[in-house]
């Protein structure tokens, strides 16, 4: 796990920038039930960034997390390999993807780096494979 600054794994990824885009995406969250805004930003292997927010439904099982919104936007635009996925809930540290999102993201890159907020201007970055059973 890492904290703050720019980290380098296989690719040169600006984690702070990706996290900032995830935070920005949280502004579009549709979350009248939980009132919990979440945003995600996915960096693909060709350098594109796709963002998404959680979209809730009165039927709780229909709710779509921010990560899956971003993932579906990316894949339906033709992307197939994810390099990193940042997740952010304003004011909250360590908002990690839920089990279904971990499984969903894995389809498009087991080695992608999951980035979450850690403190005021910090972040934590770890491979998705570490978060899976
Ligand atoms: N949520 C996400 O969008 N991503 C996460 O990683 C955690 C949970 C959403 C789902 C639901 O709309 C709300 O947060 C409360 O669980």
mmCIF file of N, CA and C and ligand atoms in Angstrom:
data_model
loop_
_atom_site.group_PDB
_atom_site.id
_atom_site.type_symbol
_atom_site.label_atom_id
_atom_site.label_comp_id
_atom_site.label_asym_id
_atom_site.label_seq_id
_atom_site.Cartn_x
_atom_site.Cartn_y
_atom_site.Cartn_z
ATOM 1 N N UNK A 1 0.848 -1.201 0.000
ATOM 2 C CA UNK A 1 0.000 0.000 0.000
ATOM 3 C C UNK A 1 0.884 1.252 0.000
ATOM 4 N N UNK A 2 0.431 2.285 -0.663
ATOM 5 C CA UNK A 2 1.227 3.501 -0.748
ATOM 6 C C UNK A 2 0.389 4.691 -0.297
ATOM 7 N N UNK A 3 1.054 5.731 0.017
ATOM 8 C CA UNK A 3 0.329 6.934 0.430
ATOM 9 C C UNK A 3 0.994 8.184 -0.155
ATOM 10 N N UNK A 4 0.159 9.043 -0.726
ATOM 11 C CA UNK A 4 0.605 10.352 -1.250
ATOM 12 C C UNK A 4 1.548 10.266 -2.445
ATOM 13 N N UNK A 5 1.597 11.339 -3.162
ATOM 14 C CA UNK A 5 2.538 11.466 -4.273
ATOM 15 C C UNK A 5 2.188 10.609 -5.459
ATOM 16 N N UNK A 6 3.047 10.597 -6.446
ATOM 17 C CA UNK A 6 2.820 9.810 -7.645
ATOM 18 C C UNK A 6 3.560 8.488 -7.553
ATOM 19 N N UNK A 7 2.838 7.424 -7.770
ATOM 20 C CA UNK A 7 3.425 6.094 -7.649
ATOM 21 C C UNK A 7 3.591 5.496 -9.036
ATOM 22 N N UNK A 8 4.524 4.591 -9.147
ATOM 23 C CA UNK A 8 4.726 3.933 -10.429
ATOM 24 C C UNK A 8 4.658 2.430 -10.256
ATOM 25 N N UNK A 9 3.762 1.805 -10.989
ATOM 26 C CA UNK A 9 3.745 0.353 -11.041
ATOM 27 C C UNK A 9 4.230 0.009 -12.439
ATOM 28 N N UNK A 10 3.431 -0.727 -13.214
ATOM 29 C CA UNK A 10 3.870 -1.089 -14.549
ATOM 30 C C UNK A 10 3.776 0.106 -15.487
ATOM 31 N N UNK A 11 2.725 0.880 -15.318
ATOM 32 C CA UNK A 11 2.525 2.051 -16.158
ATOM 33 C C UNK A 11 2.834 3.277 -15.314
ATOM 34 N N UNK A 12 3.003 4.392 -15.987
ATOM 35 C CA UNK A 12 3.166 5.639 -15.253
ATOM 36 C C UNK A 12 1.782 6.223 -15.031
ATOM 37 N N UNK A 13 1.279 6.069 -13.838
ATOM 38 C CA UNK A 13 -0.090 6.503 -13.583
ATOM 39 C C UNK A 13 -0.078 7.656 -12.596
ATOM 40 N N UNK A 14 -0.815 8.702 -12.927
ATOM 41 C CA UNK A 14 -0.967 9.810 -11.988
ATOM 42 C C UNK A 14 -2.187 9.502 -11.117
ATOM 43 N N UNK A 15 -1.926 8.823 -10.017
ATOM 44 C CA UNK A 15 -3.019 8.375 -9.156
ATOM 45 C C UNK A 15 -3.809 9.548 -8.571
ATOM 46 N N UNK A 16 -3.105 10.601 -8.210
ATOM 47 C CA UNK A 16 -3.776 11.758 -7.618
ATOM 48 C C UNK A 16 -4.760 12.363 -8.619
ATOM 49 N N UNK A 17 -4.353 12.406 -9.877
ATOM 50 C CA UNK A 17 -5.213 12.966 -10.924
ATOM 51 C C UNK A 17 -6.431 12.076 -11.156
ATOM 52 N N UNK A 18 -6.209 10.771 -11.173
ATOM 53 C CA UNK A 18 -7.315 9.834 -11.384
ATOM 54 C C UNK A 18 -8.317 9.922 -10.236
ATOM 55 N N UNK A 19 -7.793 10.057 -9.022
ATOM 56 C CA UNK A 19 -8.653 10.180 -7.845
ATOM 57 C C UNK A 19 -9.454 11.496 -7.902
ATOM 58 N N UNK A 20 -8.811 12.545 -8.373
ATOM 59 C CA UNK A 20 -9.504 13.835 -8.497
ATOM 60 C C UNK A 20 -10.670 13.711 -9.483
ATOM 61 N N UNK A 21 -10.465 12.956 -10.550
ATOM 62 C CA UNK A 21 -11.532 12.758 -11.541
ATOM 63 C C UNK A 21 -12.672 11.917 -10.954
ATOM 64 N N UNK A 22 -12.320 10.967 -10.097
ATOM 65 C CA UNK A 22 -13.343 10.151 -9.431
ATOM 66 C C UNK A 22 -14.178 11.019 -8.488
ATOM 67 N N UNK A 23 -13.509 11.886 -7.771
ATOM 68 C CA UNK A 23 -14.205 12.797 -6.850
ATOM 69 C C UNK A 23 -15.163 13.707 -7.611
ATOM 70 N N UNK A 24 -14.693 14.197 -8.746
ATOM 71 C CA UNK A 24 -15.499 15.075 -9.597
ATOM 72 C C UNK A 24 -16.749 14.327 -10.078
ATOM 73 N N UNK A 25 -16.566 13.056 -10.424
ATOM 74 C CA UNK A 25 -17.681 12.250 -10.941
ATOM 75 C C UNK A 25 -18.738 12.013 -9.871
ATOM 76 N N UNK A 26 -18.322 12.030 -8.622
ATOM 77 C CA UNK A 26 -19.272 11.804 -7.524
ATOM 78 C C UNK A 26 -20.338 12.898 -7.478
ATOM 79 N N UNK A 27 -20.043 14.039 -8.051
ATOM 80 C CA UNK A 27 -21.002 15.146 -8.072
ATOM 81 C C UNK A 27 -22.248 14.768 -8.863
ATOM 82 N N UNK A 28 -22.124 13.822 -9.793
ATOM 83 C CA UNK A 28 -23.275 13.406 -10.617
ATOM 84 C C UNK A 28 -24.000 12.204 -10.031
ATOM 85 N N UNK A 29 -23.595 11.784 -8.848
ATOM 86 C CA UNK A 29 -24.215 10.626 -8.209
ATOM 87 C C UNK A 29 -25.726 10.795 -8.087
ATOM 88 N N UNK A 30 -26.443 9.712 -8.386
ATOM 89 C CA UNK A 30 -27.896 9.687 -8.119
ATOM 90 C C UNK A 30 -28.083 8.755 -6.935
ATOM 91 N N UNK A 31 -28.162 9.343 -5.731
ATOM 92 C CA UNK A 31 -28.192 8.522 -4.516
ATOM 93 C C UNK A 31 -29.191 9.064 -3.496
ATOM 94 N N UNK A 32 -30.478 9.172 -3.905
ATOM 95 C CA UNK A 32 -31.473 9.739 -2.983
ATOM 96 C C UNK A 32 -31.762 8.832 -1.786
ATOM 97 N N UNK A 33 -31.433 7.544 -1.884
ATOM 98 C CA UNK A 33 -31.768 6.604 -0.804
ATOM 99 C C UNK A 33 -30.674 6.529 0.247
ATOM 100 N N UNK A 34 -29.445 6.301 -0.190
ATOM 101 C CA UNK A 34 -28.350 6.195 0.788
ATOM 102 C C UNK A 34 -27.741 7.566 1.099
ATOM 103 N N UNK A 35 -27.929 8.512 0.202
ATOM 104 C CA UNK A 35 -27.283 9.831 0.293
ATOM 105 C C UNK A 35 -25.754 9.697 0.328
ATOM 106 N N UNK A 36 -25.269 8.612 -0.222
ATOM 107 C CA UNK A 36 -23.824 8.352 -0.245
ATOM 108 C C UNK A 36 -23.334 8.493 -1.689
ATOM 109 N N UNK A 37 -22.647 9.596 -1.930
ATOM 110 C CA UNK A 37 -22.168 9.884 -3.284
ATOM 111 C C UNK A 37 -20.842 9.183 -3.530
ATOM 112 N N UNK A 38 -20.753 8.488 -4.654
ATOM 113 C CA UNK A 38 -19.511 7.810 -5.011
ATOM 114 C C UNK A 38 -19.199 8.104 -6.478
ATOM 115 N N UNK A 39 -17.917 8.274 -6.751
ATOM 116 C CA UNK A 39 -17.470 8.472 -8.133
ATOM 117 C C UNK A 39 -16.328 7.518 -8.430
ATOM 118 N N UNK A 40 -16.169 7.179 -9.703
ATOM 119 C CA UNK A 40 -15.064 6.308 -10.108
ATOM 120 C C UNK A 40 -14.462 6.847 -11.397
ATOM 121 N N UNK A 41 -13.174 6.579 -11.576
ATOM 122 C CA UNK A 41 -12.492 6.962 -12.813
ATOM 123 C C UNK A 41 -11.591 5.805 -13.214
ATOM 124 N N UNK A 42 -11.793 5.323 -14.426
ATOM 125 C CA UNK A 42 -11.015 4.181 -14.925
ATOM 126 C C UNK A 42 -10.069 4.642 -16.020
ATOM 127 N N UNK A 43 -8.802 4.278 -15.853
ATOM 128 C CA UNK A 43 -7.788 4.549 -16.874
ATOM 129 C C UNK A 43 -7.608 3.277 -17.697
ATOM 130 N N UNK A 44 -7.757 3.395 -19.018
ATOM 131 C CA UNK A 44 -7.618 2.220 -19.888
ATOM 132 C C UNK A 44 -6.204 2.158 -20.462
ATOM 133 N N UNK A 45 -5.863 1.030 -21.049
ATOM 134 C CA UNK A 45 -4.481 0.828 -21.515
ATOM 135 C C UNK A 45 -4.093 1.758 -22.663
ATOM 136 N N UNK A 46 -5.082 2.383 -23.305
ATOM 137 C CA UNK A 46 -4.737 3.342 -24.360
ATOM 138 C C UNK A 46 -4.794 4.780 -23.852
ATOM 139 N N UNK A 47 -4.838 4.949 -22.539
ATOM 140 C CA UNK A 47 -4.714 6.280 -21.950
ATOM 141 C C UNK A 47 -6.006 7.059 -21.797
ATOM 142 N N UNK A 48 -7.129 6.422 -22.100
ATOM 143 C CA UNK A 48 -8.403 7.130 -21.919
ATOM 144 C C UNK A 48 -8.889 6.994 -20.478
ATOM 145 N N UNK A 49 -9.658 7.987 -20.034
ATOM 146 C CA UNK A 49 -10.258 7.929 -18.699
ATOM 147 C C UNK A 49 -11.778 7.959 -18.841
ATOM 148 N N UNK A 50 -12.434 6.999 -18.202
ATOM 149 C CA UNK A 50 -13.897 6.951 -18.184
ATOM 150 C C UNK A 50 -14.352 7.114 -16.745
ATOM 151 N N UNK A 51 -15.317 7.981 -16.528
ATOM 152 C CA UNK A 51 -15.797 8.221 -15.166
ATOM 153 C C UNK A 51 -17.231 7.725 -15.008
ATOM 154 N N UNK A 52 -17.641 7.574 -13.771
ATOM 155 C CA UNK A 52 -19.017 7.164 -13.488
ATOM 156 C C UNK A 52 -19.370 7.461 -12.058
ATOM 157 N N UNK A 53 -20.669 7.452 -11.780
ATOM 158 C CA UNK A 53 -21.128 7.648 -10.403
ATOM 159 C C UNK A 53 -22.099 6.530 -10.062
ATOM 160 N N UNK A 54 -22.408 6.392 -8.774
ATOM 161 C CA UNK A 54 -23.423 5.396 -8.411
ATOM 162 C C UNK A 54 -24.798 5.893 -8.820
ATOM 163 N N UNK A 55 -25.619 4.962 -9.282
ATOM 164 C CA UNK A 55 -26.983 5.270 -9.724
ATOM 165 C C UNK A 55 -27.915 4.333 -8.967
ATOM 166 N N UNK A 56 -28.655 4.892 -8.012
ATOM 167 C CA UNK A 56 -29.480 4.054 -7.145
ATOM 168 C C UNK A 56 -30.872 3.829 -7.704
ATOM 169 N N UNK A 57 -31.534 2.848 -7.113
ATOM 170 C CA UNK A 57 -32.902 2.527 -7.495
ATOM 171 C C UNK A 57 -33.664 2.207 -6.223
ATOM 172 N N UNK A 58 -34.969 2.450 -6.251
ATOM 173 C CA UNK A 58 -35.789 2.164 -5.076
ATOM 174 C C UNK A 58 -35.700 0.680 -4.728
ATOM 175 N N UNK A 59 -35.502 -0.146 -5.750
ATOM 176 C CA UNK A 59 -35.253 -1.574 -5.529
ATOM 177 C C UNK A 59 -33.748 -1.732 -5.352
ATOM 178 N N UNK A 60 -33.321 -1.953 -4.136
ATOM 179 C CA UNK A 60 -31.889 -1.846 -3.809
ATOM 180 C C UNK A 60 -30.988 -2.700 -4.690
ATOM 181 N N UNK A 61 -31.473 -3.863 -5.082
ATOM 182 C CA UNK A 61 -30.661 -4.747 -5.915
ATOM 183 C C UNK A 61 -30.388 -4.187 -7.298
ATOM 184 N N UNK A 62 -31.164 -3.189 -7.688
ATOM 185 C CA UNK A 62 -30.991 -2.574 -9.011
ATOM 186 C C UNK A 62 -29.922 -1.482 -9.004
ATOM 187 N N UNK A 63 -29.489 -1.078 -7.843
ATOM 188 C CA UNK A 63 -28.498 -0.010 -7.732
ATOM 189 C C UNK A 63 -27.192 -0.399 -8.420
ATOM 190 N N UNK A 64 -26.627 0.565 -9.124
ATOM 191 C CA UNK A 64 -25.348 0.322 -9.804
ATOM 192 C C UNK A 64 -24.273 1.193 -9.157
ATOM 193 N N UNK A 65 -23.190 0.570 -8.761
ATOM 194 C CA UNK A 65 -22.084 1.295 -8.133
ATOM 195 C C UNK A 65 -21.331 2.133 -9.166
ATOM 196 N N UNK A 66 -20.617 3.127 -8.662
ATOM 197 C CA UNK A 66 -19.847 4.038 -9.512
ATOM 198 C C UNK A 66 -18.835 3.285 -10.387
ATOM 199 N N UNK A 67 -18.190 2.284 -9.807
ATOM 200 C CA UNK A 67 -17.171 1.518 -10.537
ATOM 201 C C UNK A 67 -17.765 0.830 -11.758
ATOM 202 N N UNK A 68 -18.960 0.215 -11.556
ATOM 203 C CA UNK A 68 -19.571 -0.483 -12.694
ATOM 204 C C UNK A 68 -20.106 0.498 -13.731
ATOM 205 N N UNK A 69 -20.575 1.665 -13.300
ATOM 206 C CA UNK A 69 -21.006 2.680 -14.268
ATOM 207 C C UNK A 69 -19.828 3.054 -15.162
ATOM 208 N N UNK A 70 -18.681 3.336 -14.534
ATOM 209 C CA UNK A 70 -17.484 3.723 -15.304
ATOM 210 C C UNK A 70 -17.022 2.574 -16.195
ATOM 211 N N UNK A 71 -17.064 1.348 -15.653
ATOM 212 C CA UNK A 71 -16.602 0.181 -16.410
ATOM 213 C C UNK A 71 -17.469 -0.049 -17.647
ATOM 214 N N UNK A 72 -18.770 0.068 -17.481
ATOM 215 C CA UNK A 72 -19.690 -0.161 -18.597
ATOM 216 C C UNK A 72 -19.534 0.938 -19.655
ATOM 217 N N UNK A 73 -19.304 2.153 -19.193
ATOM 218 C CA UNK A 73 -19.040 3.242 -20.157
ATOM 219 C C UNK A 73 -17.779 2.930 -20.959
ATOM 220 N N UNK A 74 -16.742 2.464 -20.271
ATOM 221 C CA UNK A 74 -15.460 2.180 -20.940
ATOM 222 C C UNK A 74 -15.603 1.043 -21.954
ATOM 223 N N UNK A 75 -16.195 -0.053 -21.503
ATOM 224 C CA UNK A 75 -16.285 -1.242 -22.365
ATOM 225 C C UNK A 75 -17.213 -0.986 -23.549
ATOM 226 N N UNK A 76 -18.297 -0.270 -23.298
ATOM 227 C CA UNK A 76 -19.231 -0.017 -24.400
ATOM 228 C C UNK A 76 -18.680 1.013 -25.374
ATOM 229 N N UNK A 77 -17.596 1.681 -24.993
ATOM 230 C CA UNK A 77 -16.917 2.602 -25.922
ATOM 231 C C UNK A 77 -15.767 1.879 -26.625
ATOM 232 N N UNK A 78 -15.605 0.592 -26.324
ATOM 233 C CA UNK A 78 -14.598 -0.197 -27.040
ATOM 234 C C UNK A 78 -13.384 -0.603 -26.224
ATOM 235 N N UNK A 79 -13.245 -0.058 -25.014
ATOM 236 C CA UNK A 79 -12.082 -0.401 -24.180
ATOM 237 C C UNK A 79 -12.201 -1.838 -23.663
ATOM 238 N N UNK A 80 -11.062 -2.466 -23.449
ATOM 239 C CA UNK A 80 -11.066 -3.842 -22.953
ATOM 240 C C UNK A 80 -10.079 -4.077 -21.807
ATOM 241 N N UNK A 81 -9.065 -3.197 -21.677
ATOM 242 C CA UNK A 81 -8.074 -3.394 -20.619
ATOM 243 C C UNK A 81 -8.017 -2.181 -19.713
ATOM 244 N N UNK A 82 -8.225 -2.425 -18.412
ATOM 245 C CA UNK A 82 -8.153 -1.345 -17.432
ATOM 246 C C UNK A 82 -6.784 -1.397 -16.745
ATOM 247 N N UNK A 83 -6.188 -0.217 -16.610
ATOM 248 C CA UNK A 83 -4.878 -0.099 -15.962
ATOM 249 C C UNK A 83 -5.047 0.299 -14.495
ATOM 250 N N UNK A 84 -6.023 1.166 -14.246
ATOM 251 C CA UNK A 84 -6.283 1.614 -12.876
ATOM 252 C C UNK A 84 -7.729 2.060 -12.738
ATOM 253 N N UNK A 85 -8.234 1.939 -11.509
ATOM 254 C CA UNK A 85 -9.594 2.398 -11.213
ATOM 255 C C UNK A 85 -9.557 3.125 -9.875
ATOM 256 N N UNK A 86 -9.893 4.418 -9.899
ATOM 257 C CA UNK A 86 -9.957 5.202 -8.667
ATOM 258 C C UNK A 86 -11.406 5.278 -8.208
ATOM 259 N N UNK A 87 -11.606 5.180 -6.907
ATOM 260 C CA UNK A 87 -12.949 5.247 -6.325
ATOM 261 C C UNK A 87 -12.932 6.287 -5.216
ATOM 262 N N UNK A 88 -13.931 7.160 -5.188
ATOM 263 C CA UNK A 88 -13.932 8.195 -4.159
ATOM 264 C C UNK A 88 -15.338 8.563 -3.714
ATOM 265 N N UNK A 89 -15.498 8.654 -2.404
ATOM 266 C CA UNK A 89 -16.718 9.181 -1.815
ATOM 267 C C UNK A 89 -16.277 10.427 -1.051
ATOM 268 N N UNK A 90 -16.758 11.604 -1.457
ATOM 269 C CA UNK A 90 -16.285 12.842 -0.820
ATOM 270 C C UNK A 90 -16.358 12.764 0.703
ATOM 271 N N UNK A 91 -15.273 13.104 1.337
ATOM 272 C CA UNK A 91 -15.242 13.130 2.796
ATOM 273 C C UNK A 91 -14.981 11.788 3.448
ATOM 274 N N UNK A 92 -14.817 10.758 2.633
ATOM 275 C CA UNK A 92 -14.621 9.412 3.165
ATOM 276 C C UNK A 92 -13.322 8.814 2.646
ATOM 277 N N UNK A 93 -12.559 8.220 3.532
ATOM 278 C CA UNK A 93 -11.334 7.531 3.111
ATOM 279 C C UNK A 93 -11.629 6.070 2.803
ATOM 280 N N UNK A 94 -10.799 5.477 1.959
ATOM 281 C CA UNK A 94 -10.821 4.028 1.750
ATOM 282 C C UNK A 94 -12.141 3.457 1.297
ATOM 283 N N UNK A 95 -12.772 4.080 0.311
ATOM 284 C CA UNK A 95 -14.000 3.522 -0.248
ATOM 285 C C UNK A 95 -13.614 2.486 -1.307
ATOM 286 N N UNK A 96 -13.449 1.247 -0.884
ATOM 287 C CA UNK A 96 -13.024 0.170 -1.794
ATOM 288 C C UNK A 96 -14.225 -0.432 -2.523
ATOM 289 N N UNK A 97 -13.992 -0.943 -3.733
ATOM 290 C CA UNK A 97 -15.091 -1.563 -4.487
ATOM 291 C C UNK A 97 -15.725 -2.729 -3.727
ATOM 292 N N UNK A 98 -17.020 -2.898 -3.899
ATOM 293 C CA UNK A 98 -17.727 -4.023 -3.283
ATOM 294 C C UNK A 98 -17.370 -5.310 -4.028
ATOM 295 N N UNK A 99 -17.823 -6.434 -3.508
ATOM 296 C CA UNK A 99 -17.488 -7.734 -4.090
ATOM 297 C C UNK A 99 -17.897 -7.865 -5.552
ATOM 298 N N UNK A 100 -19.098 -7.424 -5.861
ATOM 299 C CA UNK A 100 -19.578 -7.544 -7.250
ATOM 300 C C UNK A 100 -18.723 -6.679 -8.173
ATOM 301 N N UNK A 101 -18.364 -5.482 -7.727
ATOM 302 C CA UNK A 101 -17.528 -4.599 -8.557
ATOM 303 C C UNK A 101 -16.126 -5.184 -8.733
ATOM 304 N N UNK A 102 -15.579 -5.775 -7.684
ATOM 305 C CA UNK A 102 -14.248 -6.401 -7.806
ATOM 306 C C UNK A 102 -14.283 -7.479 -8.877
ATOM 307 N N UNK A 103 -15.328 -8.296 -8.837
ATOM 308 C CA UNK A 103 -15.478 -9.354 -9.832
ATOM 309 C C UNK A 103 -15.649 -8.749 -11.226
ATOM 310 N N UNK A 104 -16.480 -7.720 -11.327
ATOM 311 C CA UNK A 104 -16.777 -7.100 -12.624
ATOM 312 C C UNK A 104 -15.513 -6.486 -13.230
ATOM 313 N N UNK A 105 -14.741 -5.786 -12.387
ATOM 314 C CA UNK A 105 -13.520 -5.128 -12.861
ATOM 315 C C UNK A 105 -12.464 -6.133 -13.287
ATOM 316 N N UNK A 106 -12.401 -7.255 -12.573
ATOM 317 C CA UNK A 106 -11.402 -8.286 -12.859
ATOM 318 C C UNK A 106 -11.446 -8.759 -14.301
ATOM 319 N N UNK A 107 -12.640 -8.799 -14.844
ATOM 320 C CA UNK A 107 -12.828 -9.223 -16.238
ATOM 321 C C UNK A 107 -11.943 -8.406 -17.186
ATOM 322 N N UNK A 108 -11.652 -7.172 -16.808
ATOM 323 C CA UNK A 108 -10.924 -6.258 -17.698
ATOM 324 C C UNK A 108 -9.544 -5.885 -17.146
ATOM 325 N N UNK A 109 -9.004 -6.743 -16.309
ATOM 326 C CA UNK A 109 -7.640 -6.513 -15.834
ATOM 327 C C UNK A 109 -7.462 -6.857 -14.380
ATOM 328 N N UNK A 110 -6.914 -8.035 -14.140
ATOM 329 C CA UNK A 110 -6.695 -8.494 -12.782
ATOM 330 C C UNK A 110 -5.591 -7.685 -12.093
ATOM 331 N N UNK A 111 -4.694 -7.125 -12.917
ATOM 332 C CA UNK A 111 -3.558 -6.387 -12.342
ATOM 333 C C UNK A 111 -3.802 -4.887 -12.226
ATOM 334 N N UNK A 112 -5.015 -4.444 -12.593
ATOM 335 C CA UNK A 112 -5.273 -3.005 -12.507
ATOM 336 C C UNK A 112 -5.111 -2.544 -11.063
ATOM 337 N N UNK A 113 -4.737 -1.283 -10.930
ATOM 338 C CA UNK A 113 -4.489 -0.723 -9.601
ATOM 339 C C UNK A 113 -5.747 -0.021 -9.097
ATOM 340 N N UNK A 114 -6.159 -0.374 -7.899
ATOM 341 C CA UNK A 114 -7.318 0.269 -7.283
ATOM 342 C C UNK A 114 -6.799 1.409 -6.404
ATOM 343 N N UNK A 115 -7.315 2.601 -6.656
ATOM 344 C CA UNK A 115 -6.860 3.797 -5.945
ATOM 345 C C UNK A 115 -8.002 4.345 -5.094
ATOM 346 N N UNK A 116 -7.734 4.546 -3.817
ATOM 347 C CA UNK A 116 -8.750 5.131 -2.940
ATOM 348 C C UNK A 116 -8.141 6.301 -2.173
ATOM 349 N N UNK A 117 -9.017 7.128 -1.629
ATOM 350 C CA UNK A 117 -8.570 8.285 -0.872
ATOM 351 C C UNK A 117 -7.984 7.838 0.475
ATOM 352 N N UNK A 118 -6.957 8.560 0.909
ATOM 353 C CA UNK A 118 -6.335 8.258 2.193
ATOM 354 C C UNK A 118 -5.864 9.575 2.802
ATOM 355 N N UNK A 119 -6.676 10.134 3.662
ATOM 356 C CA UNK A 119 -6.332 11.421 4.266
ATOM 357 C C UNK A 119 -6.641 12.595 3.354
ATOM 358 N N UNK A 120 -6.266 13.764 3.806
ATOM 359 C CA UNK A 120 -6.571 15.026 3.113
ATOM 360 C C UNK A 120 -6.202 15.011 1.626
ATOM 361 N N UNK A 121 -4.921 14.807 1.333
ATOM 362 C CA UNK A 121 -4.489 14.819 -0.071
ATOM 363 C C UNK A 121 -3.807 13.520 -0.464
ATOM 364 N N UNK A 122 -4.001 12.496 0.332
ATOM 365 C CA UNK A 122 -3.300 11.238 0.073
ATOM 366 C C UNK A 122 -4.160 10.200 -0.628
ATOM 367 N N UNK A 123 -3.520 9.126 -0.989
ATOM 368 C CA UNK A 123 -4.252 8.017 -1.593
ATOM 369 C C UNK A 123 -3.539 6.702 -1.281
ATOM 370 N N UNK A 124 -4.274 5.624 -1.417
ATOM 371 C CA UNK A 124 -3.697 4.286 -1.322
ATOM 372 C C UNK A 124 -3.902 3.621 -2.668
ATOM 373 N N UNK A 125 -2.906 2.859 -3.099
ATOM 374 C CA UNK A 125 -3.001 2.186 -4.386
ATOM 375 C C UNK A 125 -2.553 0.746 -4.229
ATOM 376 N N UNK A 126 -3.398 -0.187 -4.632
ATOM 377 C CA UNK A 126 -3.004 -1.600 -4.564
ATOM 378 C C UNK A 126 -3.665 -2.382 -5.696
ATOM 379 N N UNK A 127 -3.010 -3.444 -6.151
ATOM 380 C CA UNK A 127 -3.557 -4.214 -7.257
ATOM 381 C C UNK A 127 -4.894 -4.873 -6.887
ATOM 382 N N UNK A 128 -5.791 -4.912 -7.838
ATOM 383 C CA UNK A 128 -7.094 -5.548 -7.632
ATOM 384 C C UNK A 128 -6.925 -7.002 -7.197
ATOM 385 N N UNK A 129 -5.922 -7.675 -7.744
ATOM 386 C CA UNK A 129 -5.702 -9.093 -7.423
ATOM 387 C C UNK A 129 -5.528 -9.319 -5.928
ATOM 388 N N UNK A 130 -5.028 -8.282 -5.236
ATOM 389 C CA UNK A 130 -4.839 -8.404 -3.778
ATOM 390 C C UNK A 130 -6.161 -8.317 -3.033
ATOM 391 N N UNK A 131 -7.169 -7.765 -3.704
ATOM 392 C CA UNK A 131 -8.459 -7.553 -3.048
ATOM 393 C C UNK A 131 -9.431 -8.686 -3.331
ATOM 394 N N UNK A 132 -8.963 -9.649 -4.134
ATOM 395 C CA UNK A 132 -9.828 -10.760 -4.505
ATOM 396 C C UNK A 132 -9.443 -12.009 -3.740
ATOM 397 N N UNK A 133 -10.391 -12.889 -3.505
ATOM 398 C CA UNK A 133 -10.055 -14.118 -2.803
ATOM 399 C C UNK A 133 -9.131 -14.997 -3.636
HETATM 400 N N1 LIG B 1 -21.221 2.359 -3.706
HETATM 401 C C1 LIG B 1 -20.460 2.579 -4.825
HETATM 402 O O1 LIG B 1 -20.914 3.178 -5.798
HETATM 403 N N2 LIG B 1 -19.182 2.115 -4.833
HETATM 404 C C2 LIG B 1 -18.551 1.556 -3.769
HETATM 405 O O2 LIG B 1 -17.391 1.172 -3.872
HETATM 406 C C3 LIG B 1 -19.272 1.421 -2.490
HETATM 407 C C4 LIG B 1 -20.747 1.590 -2.585
HETATM 408 C C5 LIG B 1 -22.582 2.911 -3.654
HETATM 409 C C6 LIG B 1 -23.691 1.932 -3.815
HETATM 410 C C7 LIG B 1 -24.826 2.658 -3.122
HETATM 411 O O3 LIG B 1 -25.430 3.542 -4.045
HETATM 412 C C8 LIG B 1 -24.155 3.491 -2.056
HETATM 413 O O4 LIG B 1 -22.782 3.546 -2.425
HETATM 414 C C9 LIG B 1 -24.293 2.957 -0.668
HETATM 415 O O5 LIG B 1 -23.824 1.665 -0.571
#
